[in-house]
Amino acid sequence: MERKNIDWGSLGFGYVQTDYRYVSNYKDGAWDAGCLTDQATVTMSECACVLQYAQTCFEGMKAYTTQDGRIVCFRPDLNAKRMADSCRRLKMPVFPEDRFVEAVVETVRANAAWVPPFGSGASLYIRPFMFGSDAIIGVKPATEFQFRVFATPVGPYFKGGIKPLTVRISDFDRAAPRGTGHVKAGLNYAMSLYAIVDAHEQGYDENVYLDSATRTYIEETGGANIVFVKGNTLVTPKSSTILPSITRRSLVQVAKDYLGMEVEEREIPLTEIGEFTECGLCGTAAVISPVGKIVDHGKETVYAGFGPTIQKLYDTLTGIQMGRIPAPEGWIQVIE
Ligand SMILES: *Cc1c(COP(=O)(O)O)cnc(C)c1O
């Protein structure tokens, strides 16, 4: 397979149209057989449920080339399961989990020429998503849906070195108790756009959201979970309104089983953040982005950035992903 002639190292995080995507349509109560297509646009009714009432959810994951030249992706079964959970909460039909994984594998295989080489730091970002596609004007779920998977090459996250993030405690809320914060719904992002643009205008990289019921506990940022380090313990918020990050769940296991750390998944009061030495944001995009500073209305809490523990967590998980360190059973899906 001849790779595309791209300067992988200078790619950013933006959409690049690749050759193939997977599409399956749901109608009359059933998913069709699904197929790969080169059609990168979607045509639908102006009254489609997704356009009027935002009935849509998505997933995000990466494929990459390992040291020994295989193309793999990381724990796609967990993305399949999480998307099924999102669909159930949003009254969308579940795309069967085994078919989800198969669709991801097919999409990556068809776009193998777009998978960046080992060592470039770049990867192929995979975006599975689903939306209600038929015309709905009275408020109710759609009856027809489309499931798609596209892939787009993205550059190294830490381009030009690692700059620890400066984040602020947000005055906006992200998720209501018993709402949809725990599912990967587009609507959670639509309402976060105002807050993120405002944060950037004020000079912050991200918003850290508090629990909206009491505004006293740390939850997560707009698109990443949060972890803290205290001594030999990794501490991460436990809440029914945060999105269950696959990266965070993997880091928890790495901390316990590879690094011999203690792990606490519990409520983290805002008043405790000064007791931690390191802080990181975790998600597919960066694995862990070190936080250098949390600013709460002028009050600054400073962390070690890429401190020793965040560094070890990062090195171990990326080592597992790249095939340098043996992976737990089932973590690496080999594509070819
Ligand atoms: C997708 C997402 C994450 C990160 O999840 P990963 O599975 O680790 O990529 C964290 N928080 C929110 C709100 C998200 O949407």
GROMACS .gro file of C-alpha atoms and ligand atoms in nm:
model
  351
    1MET     CA    1   0.000   0.000   0.000
    2GLU     CA    2   0.149   0.328  -0.117
    3ARG     CA    3   0.095   0.601   0.145
    4LYS     CA    4  -0.047   0.937   0.041
    5ASN     CA    5   0.216   1.200  -0.013
    6ILE     CA    6   0.148   1.414   0.294
    7ASP     CA    7   0.376   1.602   0.530
    8TRP     CA    8   0.238   1.409   0.829
    9GLY     CA    9   0.428   1.609   1.089
   10SER     CA   10   0.271   1.939   0.986
   11LEU     CA   11  -0.091   1.817   0.983
   12GLY     CA   12  -0.317   1.988   1.232
   13PHE     CA   13  -0.651   1.869   1.371
   14GLY     CA   14  -0.879   1.943   1.078
   15TYR     CA   15  -1.099   1.755   0.836
   16VAL     CA   16  -0.921   1.614   0.534
   17GLN     CA   17  -1.149   1.423   0.298
   18THR     CA   18  -1.025   1.066   0.257
   19ASP     CA   19  -1.123   0.811  -0.008
   20TYR     CA   20  -1.389   0.598   0.162
   21ARG     CA   21  -1.645   0.610   0.439
   22TYR     CA   22  -1.891   0.351   0.570
   23VAL     CA   23  -2.266   0.414   0.550
   24SER     CA   24  -2.564   0.217   0.676
   25ASN     CA   25  -2.926   0.334   0.676
   26TYR     CA   26  -3.204   0.242   0.917
   27LYS     CA   27  -3.558   0.227   0.783
   28ASP     CA   28  -3.876   0.029   0.862
   29GLY     CA   29  -3.719  -0.092   1.185
   30ALA     CA   30  -3.398  -0.241   1.045
   31TRP     CA   31  -3.042  -0.151   0.946
   32ASP     CA   32  -2.948  -0.227   0.586
   33ALA     CA   33  -2.637  -0.425   0.491
   34GLY     CA   34  -2.417  -0.111   0.490
   35CYS     CA   35  -2.129  -0.044   0.254
   36LEU     CA   36  -1.824   0.168   0.184
   37THR     CA   37  -1.879   0.468  -0.042
   38ASP     CA   38  -1.672   0.748  -0.192
   39GLN     CA   39  -1.963   0.993  -0.144
   40ALA     CA   40  -1.850   1.239   0.121
   41THR     CA   41  -2.169   1.448   0.132
   42VAL     CA   42  -2.506   1.374   0.290
   43THR     CA   43  -2.836   1.477   0.132
   44MET     CA   44  -3.152   1.481   0.342
   45SER     CA   45  -3.477   1.665   0.413
   46GLU     CA   46  -3.455   2.023   0.537
   47CYS     CA   47  -3.678   1.900   0.819
   48ALA     CA   48  -3.451   1.608   0.919
   49CYS     CA   49  -3.473   1.540   1.293
   50VAL     CA   50  -3.100   1.601   1.335
   51LEU     CA   51  -3.133   1.950   1.185
   52GLN     CA   52  -3.439   2.048   1.388
   53TYR     CA   53  -3.392   1.866   1.719
   54ALA     CA   54  -3.026   1.762   1.721
   55GLN     CA   55  -3.092   1.389   1.737
   56THR     CA   56  -2.734   1.280   1.685
   57CYS     CA   57  -2.443   1.119   1.868
   58PHE     CA   58  -2.085   1.036   1.780
   59GLU     CA   59  -1.767   0.858   1.875
   60GLY     CA   60  -1.398   0.939   1.833
   61MET     CA   61  -1.102   0.705   1.811
   62LYS     CA   62  -0.770   0.666   1.630
   63ALA     CA   63  -0.590   0.420   1.405
   64TYR     CA   64  -0.212   0.434   1.379
   65THR     CA   65   0.091   0.241   1.264
   66THR     CA   66   0.281   0.049   1.533
   67GLN     CA   67   0.657   0.007   1.557
   68ASP     CA   68   0.637  -0.329   1.374
   69GLY     CA   69   0.433  -0.182   1.089
   70ARG     CA   70   0.082  -0.302   1.172
   71ILE     CA   71  -0.222  -0.076   1.148
   72VAL     CA   72  -0.420  -0.099   1.471
   73CYS     CA   73  -0.683   0.082   1.670
   74PHE     CA   74  -0.738   0.102   2.042
   75ARG     CA   75  -1.033  -0.066   2.220
   76PRO     CA   76  -1.299  -0.002   1.952
   77ASP     CA   77  -1.533  -0.239   2.137
   78LEU     CA   78  -1.564   0.024   2.411
   79ASN     CA   79  -1.655   0.292   2.156
   80ALA     CA   80  -1.919   0.052   2.016
   81LYS     CA   81  -2.066  -0.001   2.359
   82ARG     CA   82  -2.059   0.368   2.448
   83MET     CA   83  -2.233   0.459   2.123
   84ALA     CA   84  -2.500   0.199   2.198
   85ASP     CA   85  -2.553   0.368   2.536
   86SER     CA   86  -2.574   0.710   2.367
   87CYS     CA   87  -2.830   0.576   2.117
   88ARG     CA   88  -3.051   0.430   2.388
   89ARG     CA   89  -3.054   0.761   2.577
   90LEU     CA   90  -3.134   0.957   2.260
   91LYS     CA   91  -3.405   0.719   2.132
   92MET     CA   92  -3.195   0.612   1.835
   93PRO     CA   93  -3.164   0.253   1.715
   94VAL     CA   94  -2.844   0.082   1.833
   95PHE     CA   95  -2.605  -0.008   1.554
   96PRO     CA   96  -2.500  -0.360   1.660
   97GLU     CA   97  -2.170  -0.346   1.848
   98ASP     CA   98  -1.997  -0.615   1.641
   99ARG     CA   99  -2.104  -0.439   1.321
  100PHE     CA  100  -1.973  -0.109   1.460
  101VAL     CA  101  -1.627  -0.260   1.508
  102GLU     CA  102  -1.644  -0.420   1.163
  103ALA     CA  103  -1.742  -0.083   1.007
  104VAL     CA  104  -1.446   0.089   1.177
  105VAL     CA  105  -1.207  -0.183   1.057
  106GLU     CA  106  -1.345  -0.165   0.701
  107THR     CA  107  -1.320   0.213   0.692
  108VAL     CA  108  -0.960   0.216   0.812
  109ARG     CA  109  -0.860  -0.069   0.580
  110ALA     CA  110  -1.012   0.112   0.281
  111ASN     CA  111  -0.818   0.426   0.376
  112ALA     CA  112  -0.493   0.248   0.470
  113ALA     CA  113  -0.297   0.488   0.248
  114TRP     CA  114  -0.406   0.768   0.483
  115VAL     CA  115  -0.274   0.604   0.800
  116PRO     CA  116   0.036   0.802   0.904
  117PRO     CA  117   0.363   0.611   0.943
  118PHE     CA  118   0.508   0.507   1.278
  119GLY     CA  119   0.709   0.778   1.444
  120SER     CA  120   0.533   1.068   1.270
  121GLY     CA  121   0.321   1.135   1.578
  122ALA     CA  122   0.024   1.167   1.343
  123SER     CA  123  -0.270   0.926   1.333
  124LEU     CA  124  -0.591   0.854   1.147
  125TYR     CA  125  -0.881   0.994   1.347
  126ILE     CA  126  -1.200   0.790   1.311
  127ARG     CA  127  -1.540   0.946   1.352
  128PRO     CA  128  -1.841   0.711   1.378
  129PHE     CA  129  -2.172   0.898   1.412
  130MET     CA  130  -2.545   0.859   1.375
  131PHE     CA  131  -2.831   1.098   1.310
  132GLY     CA  132  -3.209   1.102   1.262
  133SER     CA  133  -3.257   1.167   0.893
  134ASP     CA  134  -3.630   1.177   0.815
  135ALA     CA  135  -3.855   1.484   0.836
  136ILE     CA  136  -3.978   1.544   1.193
  137ILE     CA  137  -4.162   1.861   1.292
  138GLY     CA  138  -4.372   1.752   1.593
  139VAL     CA  139  -4.125   1.670   1.870
  140LYS     CA  140  -4.056   1.297   1.858
  141PRO     CA  141  -3.771   1.067   1.755
  142ALA     CA  142  -3.695   1.014   1.387
  143THR     CA  143  -3.789   0.682   1.229
  144GLU     CA  144  -3.505   0.678   0.978
  145PHE     CA  145  -3.139   0.707   1.071
  146GLN     CA  146  -2.798   0.702   0.912
  147PHE     CA  147  -2.484   0.556   1.068
  148ARG     CA  148  -2.157   0.669   0.913
  149VAL     CA  149  -1.788   0.626   0.981
  150PHE     CA  150  -1.532   0.854   0.822
  151ALA     CA  151  -1.162   0.886   0.884
  152THR     CA  152  -0.931   1.186   0.858
  153PRO     CA  153  -0.556   1.211   0.918
  154VAL     CA  154  -0.458   1.433   1.211
  155GLY     CA  155  -0.121   1.564   1.313
  156PRO     CA  156   0.075   1.514   1.633
  157TYR     CA  157  -0.107   1.666   1.930
  158PHE     CA  158   0.204   1.799   2.101
  159LYS     CA  159   0.343   1.974   1.796
  160GLY     CA  160   0.631   2.206   1.874
  161GLY     CA  161   0.675   2.071   2.227
  162ILE     CA  162   0.447   2.038   2.521
  163LYS     CA  163   0.293   2.349   2.660
  164PRO     CA  164   0.100   2.276   2.978
  165LEU     CA  165  -0.258   2.403   2.963
  166THR     CA  166  -0.402   2.692   3.156
  167VAL     CA  167  -0.765   2.616   3.233
  168ARG     CA  168  -1.034   2.802   3.421
  169ILE     CA  169  -1.315   2.699   3.650
  170SER     CA  170  -1.615   2.777   3.433
  171ASP     CA  171  -1.916   2.981   3.536
  172PHE     CA  172  -2.115   2.786   3.279
  173ASP     CA  173  -2.249   2.437   3.344
  174ARG     CA  174  -2.199   2.142   3.115
  175ALA     CA  175  -2.439   1.874   3.229
  176ALA     CA  176  -2.746   1.858   3.449
  177PRO     CA  177  -2.804   1.581   3.701
  178ARG     CA  178  -3.010   1.311   3.525
  179GLY     CA  179  -2.940   1.485   3.192
  180THR     CA  180  -2.718   1.375   2.904
  181GLY     CA  181  -2.364   1.452   3.025
  182HIS     CA  182  -2.275   1.082   3.030
  183VAL     CA  183  -2.352   1.023   2.661
  184LYS     CA  184  -2.162   1.147   2.357
  185ALA     CA  185  -2.437   1.364   2.214
  186GLY     CA  186  -2.375   1.651   1.974
  187LEU     CA  187  -2.608   1.863   2.185
  188ASN     CA  188  -2.354   1.859   2.472
  189TYR     CA  189  -2.106   2.021   2.239
  190ALA     CA  190  -2.344   2.273   2.082
  191MET     CA  191  -2.414   2.428   2.419
  192SER     CA  192  -2.044   2.427   2.517
  193LEU     CA  193  -1.936   2.640   2.219
  194TYR     CA  194  -2.026   2.969   2.384
  195ALA     CA  195  -1.821   2.876   2.691
  196ILE     CA  196  -1.514   2.760   2.498
  197VAL     CA  197  -1.505   3.067   2.274
  198ASP     CA  198  -1.537   3.283   2.584
  199ALA     CA  199  -1.257   3.090   2.757
  200HIS     CA  200  -1.027   3.138   2.459
  201GLU     CA  201  -1.110   3.509   2.447
  202GLN     CA  202  -1.011   3.534   2.811
  203GLY     CA  203  -0.682   3.353   2.745
  204TYR     CA  204  -0.767   3.005   2.876
  205ASP     CA  205  -0.722   2.678   2.691
  206GLU     CA  206  -1.023   2.499   2.840
  207ASN     CA  207  -1.315   2.518   3.081
  208VAL     CA  208  -1.324   2.293   3.385
  209TYR     CA  209  -1.687   2.234   3.471
  210LEU     CA  210  -1.824   2.184   3.819
  211ASP     CA  211  -2.121   1.965   3.909
  212SER     CA  212  -2.418   2.182   3.822
  213ALA     CA  213  -2.628   2.079   4.125
  214THR     CA  214  -2.396   2.215   4.393
  215ARG     CA  215  -2.108   2.374   4.196
  216THR     CA  216  -1.865   2.236   4.450
  217TYR     CA  217  -1.718   1.926   4.279
  218ILE     CA  218  -1.484   1.898   3.980
  219GLU     CA  219  -1.639   1.722   3.680
  220GLU     CA  220  -1.445   1.745   3.352
  221THR     CA  221  -1.371   1.980   3.063
  222GLY     CA  222  -1.575   2.019   2.746
  223GLY     CA  223  -1.412   1.724   2.575
  224ALA     CA  224  -1.176   1.551   2.817
  225ASN     CA  225  -1.189   1.386   3.159
  226ILE     CA  226  -0.956   1.506   3.433
  227VAL     CA  227  -0.707   1.323   3.653
  228PHE     CA  228  -0.501   1.442   3.948
  229VAL     CA  229  -0.197   1.302   4.125
  230LYS     CA  230  -0.143   1.299   4.500
  231GLY     CA  231   0.161   1.101   4.621
  232ASN     CA  232   0.134   0.754   4.467
  233THR     CA  233  -0.239   0.794   4.403
  234LEU     CA  234  -0.425   0.880   4.087
  235VAL     CA  235  -0.747   1.061   4.173
  236THR     CA  236  -1.027   1.110   3.921
  237PRO     CA  237  -1.384   1.234   3.962
  238LYS     CA  238  -1.668   0.989   3.996
  239SER     CA  239  -1.993   1.139   3.875
  240SER     CA  240  -2.298   1.028   3.682
  241THR     CA  241  -2.278   1.339   3.465
  242ILE     CA  242  -1.929   1.301   3.316
  243LEU     CA  243  -1.859   1.124   2.989
  244PRO     CA  244  -1.694   0.785   3.052
  245SER     CA  245  -1.364   0.846   2.872
  246ILE     CA  246  -1.202   0.532   2.736
  247THR     CA  247  -0.861   0.695   2.780
  248ARG     CA  248  -0.933   0.770   3.147
  249ARG     CA  249  -1.057   0.415   3.210
  250SER     CA  250  -0.743   0.280   3.042
  251LEU     CA  251  -0.516   0.512   3.244
  252VAL     CA  252  -0.680   0.393   3.565
  253GLN     CA  253  -0.592   0.035   3.474
  254VAL     CA  254  -0.238   0.135   3.368
  255ALA     CA  255  -0.187   0.316   3.700
  256LYS     CA  256  -0.295   0.010   3.897
  257ASP     CA  257  -0.153  -0.276   3.694
  258TYR     CA  258   0.159  -0.127   3.533
  259LEU     CA  259   0.269   0.148   3.770
  260GLY     CA  260   0.162   0.001   4.105
  261MET     CA  261  -0.034   0.314   4.193
  262GLU     CA  262  -0.341   0.350   4.408
  263VAL     CA  263  -0.646   0.482   4.228
  264GLU     CA  264  -0.934   0.674   4.381
  265GLU     CA  265  -1.247   0.735   4.175
  266ARG     CA  266  -1.453   0.963   4.393
  267GLU     CA  267  -1.602   1.308   4.428
  268ILE     CA  268  -1.332   1.579   4.418
  269PRO     CA  269  -1.429   1.902   4.593
  270LEU     CA  270  -1.302   2.220   4.429
  271THR     CA  271  -1.146   2.303   4.767
  272GLU     CA  272  -0.912   2.001   4.732
  273ILE     CA  273  -0.739   2.092   4.406
  274GLY     CA  274  -0.450   2.263   4.587
  275GLU     CA  275  -0.355   1.931   4.746
  276PHE     CA  276  -0.259   1.768   4.415
  277THR     CA  277   0.084   1.792   4.252
  278GLU     CA  278  -0.005   1.705   3.894
  279CYS     CA  279  -0.314   1.738   3.678
  280GLY     CA  280  -0.395   1.615   3.329
  281LEU     CA  281  -0.681   1.611   3.081
  282CYS     CA  282  -0.741   1.279   2.913
  283GLY     CA  283  -0.904   1.185   2.587
  284THR     CA  284  -0.833   1.019   2.255
  285ALA     CA  285  -0.682   1.333   2.100
  286ALA     CA  286  -0.382   1.379   2.331
  287VAL     CA  287  -0.397   1.073   2.563
  288ILE     CA  288  -0.298   1.313   2.846
  289SER     CA  289  -0.251   1.687   2.818
  290PRO     CA  290  -0.071   1.822   3.122
  291VAL     CA  291  -0.238   2.108   3.305
  292GLY     CA  292  -0.001   2.376   3.432
  293LYS     CA  293  -0.256   2.594   3.603
  294ILE     CA  294  -0.620   2.596   3.712
  295VAL     CA  295  -0.757   2.946   3.758
  296ASP     CA  296  -1.065   2.992   3.976
  297HIS     CA  297  -1.170   3.356   3.947
  298GLY     CA  298  -0.819   3.489   3.991
  299LYS     CA  299  -0.705   3.221   4.237
  300GLU     CA  300  -0.433   3.015   4.071
  301THR     CA  301  -0.340   2.655   4.147
  302VAL     CA  302  -0.015   2.552   3.981
  303TYR     CA  303   0.084   2.197   3.879
  304ALA     CA  304   0.400   2.031   3.755
  305GLY     CA  305   0.280   2.015   3.392
  306PHE     CA  306   0.440   1.701   3.248
  307GLY     CA  307   0.536   1.590   3.599
  308PRO     CA  308   0.686   1.248   3.672
  309THR     CA  309   0.357   1.061   3.713
  310ILE     CA  310   0.173   1.214   3.418
  311GLN     CA  311   0.485   1.141   3.213
  312LYS     CA  312   0.489   0.775   3.322
  313LEU     CA  313   0.118   0.734   3.254
  314TYR     CA  314   0.161   0.891   2.911
  315ASP     CA  315   0.468   0.683   2.822
  316THR     CA  316   0.308   0.358   2.938
  317LEU     CA  317  -0.026   0.401   2.764
  318THR     CA  318   0.130   0.524   2.439
  319GLY     CA  319   0.383   0.239   2.468
  320ILE     CA  320   0.094  -0.007   2.490
  321GLN     CA  321  -0.079   0.156   2.196
  322MET     CA  322   0.236   0.154   1.982
  323GLY     CA  323   0.324  -0.207   2.062
  324ARG     CA  324   0.636  -0.130   2.266
  325ILE     CA  325   0.476  -0.256   2.588
  326PRO     CA  326   0.256  -0.570   2.608
  327ALA     CA  327  -0.112  -0.473   2.605
  328PRO     CA  328  -0.384  -0.615   2.826
  329GLU     CA  329  -0.600  -0.874   2.647
  330GLY     CA  330  -0.828  -0.716   2.387
  331TRP     CA  331  -0.692  -0.361   2.394
  332ILE     CA  332  -0.537  -0.361   2.047
  333GLN     CA  333  -0.753  -0.430   1.743
  334VAL     CA  334  -0.526  -0.524   1.453
  335ILE     CA  335  -0.661  -0.394   1.123
  336GLU     CA  336  -0.383  -0.516   0.895
  337LIG     C1  337  -1.516   1.206   2.404
  337LIG     C2  338  -1.511   1.276   2.534
  337LIG     C3  339  -1.411   1.251   2.629
  337LIG     C4  340  -1.292   1.162   2.602
  337LIG     O1  341  -1.325   1.027   2.582
  337LIG     P1  342  -1.221   0.928   2.517
  337LIG     O2  343  -1.299   0.802   2.501
  337LIG     O3  344  -1.109   0.911   2.613
  337LIG     O4  345  -1.175   0.988   2.388
  337LIG     C5  346  -1.418   1.317   2.751
  337LIG     N1  347  -1.517   1.404   2.779
  337LIG     C6  348  -1.614   1.431   2.690
  337LIG     C7  349  -1.721   1.529   2.726
  337LIG     C8  350  -1.614   1.368   2.565
  337LIG     O5  351  -1.711   1.396   2.477
   0.00000   0.00000   0.00000
